[in-house]
Coordinates of C-alpha atoms in Angstrom, one line a residue:
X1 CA 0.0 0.0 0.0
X2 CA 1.4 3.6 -1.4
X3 CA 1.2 6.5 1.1
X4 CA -1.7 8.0 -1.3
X5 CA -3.5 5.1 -0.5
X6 CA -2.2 4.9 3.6
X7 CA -3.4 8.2 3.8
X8 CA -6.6 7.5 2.1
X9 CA -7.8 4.9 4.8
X10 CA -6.4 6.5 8.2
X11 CA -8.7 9.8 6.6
X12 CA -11.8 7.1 6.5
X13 CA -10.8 6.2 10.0
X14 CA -10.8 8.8 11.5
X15 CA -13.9 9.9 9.9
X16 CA -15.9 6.7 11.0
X17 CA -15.0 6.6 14.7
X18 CA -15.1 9.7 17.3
X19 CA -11.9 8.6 19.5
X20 CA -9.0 6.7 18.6
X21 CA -10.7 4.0 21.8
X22 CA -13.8 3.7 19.5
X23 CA -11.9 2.5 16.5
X24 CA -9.7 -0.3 18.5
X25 CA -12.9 -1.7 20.3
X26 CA -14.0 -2.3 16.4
X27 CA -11.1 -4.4 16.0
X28 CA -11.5 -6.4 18.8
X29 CA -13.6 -9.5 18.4
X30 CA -15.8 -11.0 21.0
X31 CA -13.4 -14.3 21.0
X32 CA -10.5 -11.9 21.6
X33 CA -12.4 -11.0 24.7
X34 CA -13.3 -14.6 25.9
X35 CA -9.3 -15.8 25.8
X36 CA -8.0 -12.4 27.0
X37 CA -10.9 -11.4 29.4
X38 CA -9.1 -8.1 29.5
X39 CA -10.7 -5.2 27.5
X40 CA -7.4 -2.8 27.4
X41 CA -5.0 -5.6 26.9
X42 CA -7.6 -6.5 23.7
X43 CA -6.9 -2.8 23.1
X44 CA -3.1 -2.9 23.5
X45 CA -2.5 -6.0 21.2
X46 CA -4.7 -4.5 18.3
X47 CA -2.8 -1.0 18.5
X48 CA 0.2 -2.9 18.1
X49 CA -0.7 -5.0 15.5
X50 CA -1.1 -8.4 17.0
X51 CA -5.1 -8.5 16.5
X52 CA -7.4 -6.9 14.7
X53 CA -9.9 -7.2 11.8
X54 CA -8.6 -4.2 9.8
X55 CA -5.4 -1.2 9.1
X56 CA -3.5 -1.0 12.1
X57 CA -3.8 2.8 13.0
X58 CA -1.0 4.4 15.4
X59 CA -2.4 6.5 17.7
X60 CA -0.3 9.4 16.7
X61 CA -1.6 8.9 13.6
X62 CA -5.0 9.0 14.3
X63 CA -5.2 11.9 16.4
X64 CA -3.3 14.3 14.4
X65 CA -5.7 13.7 11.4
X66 CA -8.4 13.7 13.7
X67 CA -7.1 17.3 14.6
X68 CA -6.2 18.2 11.2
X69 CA -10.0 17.6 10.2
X70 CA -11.4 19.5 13.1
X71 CA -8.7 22.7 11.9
X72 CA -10.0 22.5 8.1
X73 CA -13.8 22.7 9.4
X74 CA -13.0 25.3 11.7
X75 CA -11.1 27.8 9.5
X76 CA -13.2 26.9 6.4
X77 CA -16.4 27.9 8.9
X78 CA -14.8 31.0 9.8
X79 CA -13.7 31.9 6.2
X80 CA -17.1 31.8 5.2
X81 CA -18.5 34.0 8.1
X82 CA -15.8 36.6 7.4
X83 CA -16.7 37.2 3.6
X84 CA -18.3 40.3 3.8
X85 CA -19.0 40.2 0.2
X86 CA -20.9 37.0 0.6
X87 CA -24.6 37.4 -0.3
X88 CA -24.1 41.4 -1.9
X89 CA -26.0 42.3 -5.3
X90 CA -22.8 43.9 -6.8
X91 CA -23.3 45.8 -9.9
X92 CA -20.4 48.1 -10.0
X93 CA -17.4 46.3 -11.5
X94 CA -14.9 47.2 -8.9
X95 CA -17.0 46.0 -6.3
X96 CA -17.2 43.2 -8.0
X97 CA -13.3 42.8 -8.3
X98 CA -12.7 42.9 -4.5
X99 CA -15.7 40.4 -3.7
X100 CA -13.8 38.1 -6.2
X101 CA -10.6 38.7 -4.3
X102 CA -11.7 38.8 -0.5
X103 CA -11.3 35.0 0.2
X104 CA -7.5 35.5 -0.8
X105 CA -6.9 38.3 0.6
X106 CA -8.6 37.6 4.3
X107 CA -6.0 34.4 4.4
X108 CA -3.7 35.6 6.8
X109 CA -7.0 36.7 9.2
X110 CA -8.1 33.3 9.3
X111 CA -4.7 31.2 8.6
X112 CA -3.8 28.5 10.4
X113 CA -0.4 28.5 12.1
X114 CA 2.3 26.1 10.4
X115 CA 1.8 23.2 12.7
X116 CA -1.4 23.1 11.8
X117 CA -1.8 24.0 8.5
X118 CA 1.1 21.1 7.3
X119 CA -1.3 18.8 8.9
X120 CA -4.4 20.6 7.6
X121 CA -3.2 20.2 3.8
X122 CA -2.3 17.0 3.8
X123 CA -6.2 16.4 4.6
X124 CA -7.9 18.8 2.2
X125 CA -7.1 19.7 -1.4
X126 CA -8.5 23.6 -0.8
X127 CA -6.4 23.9 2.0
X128 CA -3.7 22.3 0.0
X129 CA -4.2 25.1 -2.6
X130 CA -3.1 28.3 0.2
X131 CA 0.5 27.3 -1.2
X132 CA -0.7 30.2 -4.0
X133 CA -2.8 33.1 -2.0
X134 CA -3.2 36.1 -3.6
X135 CA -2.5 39.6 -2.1
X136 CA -3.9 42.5 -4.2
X137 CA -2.8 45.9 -4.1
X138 CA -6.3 48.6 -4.8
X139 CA -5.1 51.7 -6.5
X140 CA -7.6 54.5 -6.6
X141 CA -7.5 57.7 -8.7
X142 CA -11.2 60.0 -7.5
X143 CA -12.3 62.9 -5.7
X144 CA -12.7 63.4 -1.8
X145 CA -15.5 64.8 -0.2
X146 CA -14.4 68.2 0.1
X147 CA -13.8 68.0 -3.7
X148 CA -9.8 67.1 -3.8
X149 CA -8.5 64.7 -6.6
X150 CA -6.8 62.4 -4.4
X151 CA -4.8 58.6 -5.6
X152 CA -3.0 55.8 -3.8
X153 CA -2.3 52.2 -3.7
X154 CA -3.9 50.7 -0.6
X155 CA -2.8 47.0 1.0
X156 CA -6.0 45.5 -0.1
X157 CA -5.3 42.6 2.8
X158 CA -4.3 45.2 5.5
X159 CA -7.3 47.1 5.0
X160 CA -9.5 44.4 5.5
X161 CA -8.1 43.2 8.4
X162 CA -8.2 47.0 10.0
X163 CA -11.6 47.8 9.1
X164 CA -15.1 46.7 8.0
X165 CA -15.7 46.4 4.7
X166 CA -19.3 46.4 5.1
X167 CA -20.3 49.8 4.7
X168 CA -18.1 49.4 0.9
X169 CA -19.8 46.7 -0.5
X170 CA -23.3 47.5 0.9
X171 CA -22.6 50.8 -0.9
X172 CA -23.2 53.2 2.1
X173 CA -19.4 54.6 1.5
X174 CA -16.8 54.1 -1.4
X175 CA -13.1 52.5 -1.0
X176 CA -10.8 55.9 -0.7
X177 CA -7.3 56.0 -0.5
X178 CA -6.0 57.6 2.8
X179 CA -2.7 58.9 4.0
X180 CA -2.1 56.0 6.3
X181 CA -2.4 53.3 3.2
X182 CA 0.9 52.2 1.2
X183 CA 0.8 55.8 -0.8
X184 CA -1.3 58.6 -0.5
X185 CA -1.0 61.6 -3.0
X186 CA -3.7 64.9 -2.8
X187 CA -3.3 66.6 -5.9
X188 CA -4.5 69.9 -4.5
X189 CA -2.6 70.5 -1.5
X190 CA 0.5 68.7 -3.2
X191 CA 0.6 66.4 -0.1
X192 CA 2.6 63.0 -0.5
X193 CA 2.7 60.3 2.2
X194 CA 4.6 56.5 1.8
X195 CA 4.0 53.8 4.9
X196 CA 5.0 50.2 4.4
X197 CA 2.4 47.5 5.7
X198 CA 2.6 44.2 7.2
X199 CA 2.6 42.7 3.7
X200 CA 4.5 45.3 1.6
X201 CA 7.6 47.5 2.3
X202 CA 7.6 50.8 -0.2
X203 CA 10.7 51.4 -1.6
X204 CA 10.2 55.7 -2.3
X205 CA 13.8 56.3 -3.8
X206 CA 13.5 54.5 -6.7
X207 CA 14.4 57.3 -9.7
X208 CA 12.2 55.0 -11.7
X209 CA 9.0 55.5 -9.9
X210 CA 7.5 53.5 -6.9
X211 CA 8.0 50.3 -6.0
X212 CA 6.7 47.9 -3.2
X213 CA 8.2 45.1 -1.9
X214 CA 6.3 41.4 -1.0
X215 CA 7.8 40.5 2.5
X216 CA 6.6 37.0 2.6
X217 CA 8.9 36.4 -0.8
X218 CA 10.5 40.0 -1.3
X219 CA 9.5 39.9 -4.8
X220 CA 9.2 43.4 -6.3
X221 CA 5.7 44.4 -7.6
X222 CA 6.3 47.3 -10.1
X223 CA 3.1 49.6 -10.5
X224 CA 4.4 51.8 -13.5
X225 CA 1.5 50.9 -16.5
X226 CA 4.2 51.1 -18.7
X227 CA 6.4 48.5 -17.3
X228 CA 6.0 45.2 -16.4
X229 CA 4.3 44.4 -12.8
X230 CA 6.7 42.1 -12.3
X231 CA 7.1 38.1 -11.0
X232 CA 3.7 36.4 -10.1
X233 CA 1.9 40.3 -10.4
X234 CA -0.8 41.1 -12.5
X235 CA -2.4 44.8 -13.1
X236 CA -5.7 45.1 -14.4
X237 CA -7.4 48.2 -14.7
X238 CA -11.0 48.2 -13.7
X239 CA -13.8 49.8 -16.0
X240 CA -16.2 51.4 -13.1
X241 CA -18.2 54.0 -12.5
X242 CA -17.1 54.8 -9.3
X243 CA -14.1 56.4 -10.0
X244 CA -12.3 58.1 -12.2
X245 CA -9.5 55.4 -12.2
X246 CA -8.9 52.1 -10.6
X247 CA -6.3 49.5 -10.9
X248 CA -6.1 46.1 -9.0
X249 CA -2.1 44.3 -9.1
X250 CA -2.4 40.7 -7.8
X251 CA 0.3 39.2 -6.5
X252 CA 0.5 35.4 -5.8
X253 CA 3.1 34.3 -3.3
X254 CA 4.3 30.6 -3.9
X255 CA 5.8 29.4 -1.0
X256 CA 7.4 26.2 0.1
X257 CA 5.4 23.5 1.0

């Protein structure tokens, strides 16, 4: 038996019987009883391989999968409860763009520590699939409310961790760039302000325009529109009617598994 197919049953295991006590008592046989007359001896011999009907299971085994399991319902539970999109009539493309992007970009709010997530993607193929999570970058040309053209790229997956994006996709407010994001530029007052974020570090000095830098991989994500956005990014310009300009660069971090 291949470790595909070793995994395979220990995962129907573990799924049949609540405790790893459960599954040995199925392996025990009422003549195993009769000659032992000792139900945890009957329990010892069939952990260790001497009797039993079926797999022999170690118990190390069986309770990290059993944990594993009980992690991947648990964040994939509260992944769906923090998808604020979820359940929106969206009709504005850009809205639209973030709702497709949310799940990826609220990762790290609901990510499982590494312990737990190597046991966790060994168990379920979506989980297995976080190798590849997407962190997006919003950049937003549009006026304020006092009438300002304002711009700057915003850390899509920072801002939703910070605040409620509620009030954006229900459409009570629109997405605005702000002087504590990654850039903030008012085009009126002249006013230009640069903060790195727990995702990106902004590299301001570069005489070929601005730059931000991935942390988790320190790839370098290039927003110029006439120059490449660099390894694993992608820019695409959003066609919406709620502002004058919007551009959303993905960038997709593949990291050792």
């Amino acid at each position: 038996m291949d470790q595909e197919e070793g995994s395979t049953t220990v995962d129907n295991i573990v799924t049949q019987f609540n405790t790893y006590e459960d599954f040995l008592d199925s392996q025990i046989t009422t003549l195993d009883l009769y000659y032992l007359e000792d139900e945890g001896l009957a329990r010892q011999l069939v952990e260790l391989g001497y009797r039993g009907t079926g797999e022999v299971v170690k118990r190390e085994d069986f309770e990290a999968r059993k944990a594993a399991i009980e992690i991947a319902r648990l964040a994939e539970r509260t992944q769906k409860k923090t998808l604020t999109s979820a359940g929106k009539d969206l009709h504005d493309n850009f809205l639209k763009a973030l709702a497709v992007r949310e799940e990826d970009n609220r990762s790290g709010i609901v990510s499982l520590n590494q312990q737990e997530a190597d046991a966790a993607h060994t168990l379920k193929k979506q989980l297995a699939e976080s190798s590849a999570r997407g962190k997006s970058v919003i950049f937003i040309r549009d006026r304020n409310s006092h009438g300002q053209e304002v711009s700057g790229y915003i850390d899509y997956a920072h801002r939703l961790k910070i605040e409620d994006f509620e009030v954006y996709f229900s459409g009570k407010k629109r997405l605005l760039p702000r002087p504590t994001d990654m850039s903030f530029y008012n085009w009126d007052s002249h006013v230009a302000v640069w903060n790195s974020t727990p995702n990106y570090q902004v590299i301001a000095d570069n005489p070929e325009g601005l730059l931000f830098k991935y942390k988790r991989d320190r790839k370098i994500l290039n927003v110029d529109p006439k120059a490449q956005p660099g390894d694993n990014s992608t820019r695409t310009p959003i066609q919406t009617e709620l502002y004058i300009q919007a551009v959303i660069f993905d960038h997709v971090s593949r990291r050792k598994t």
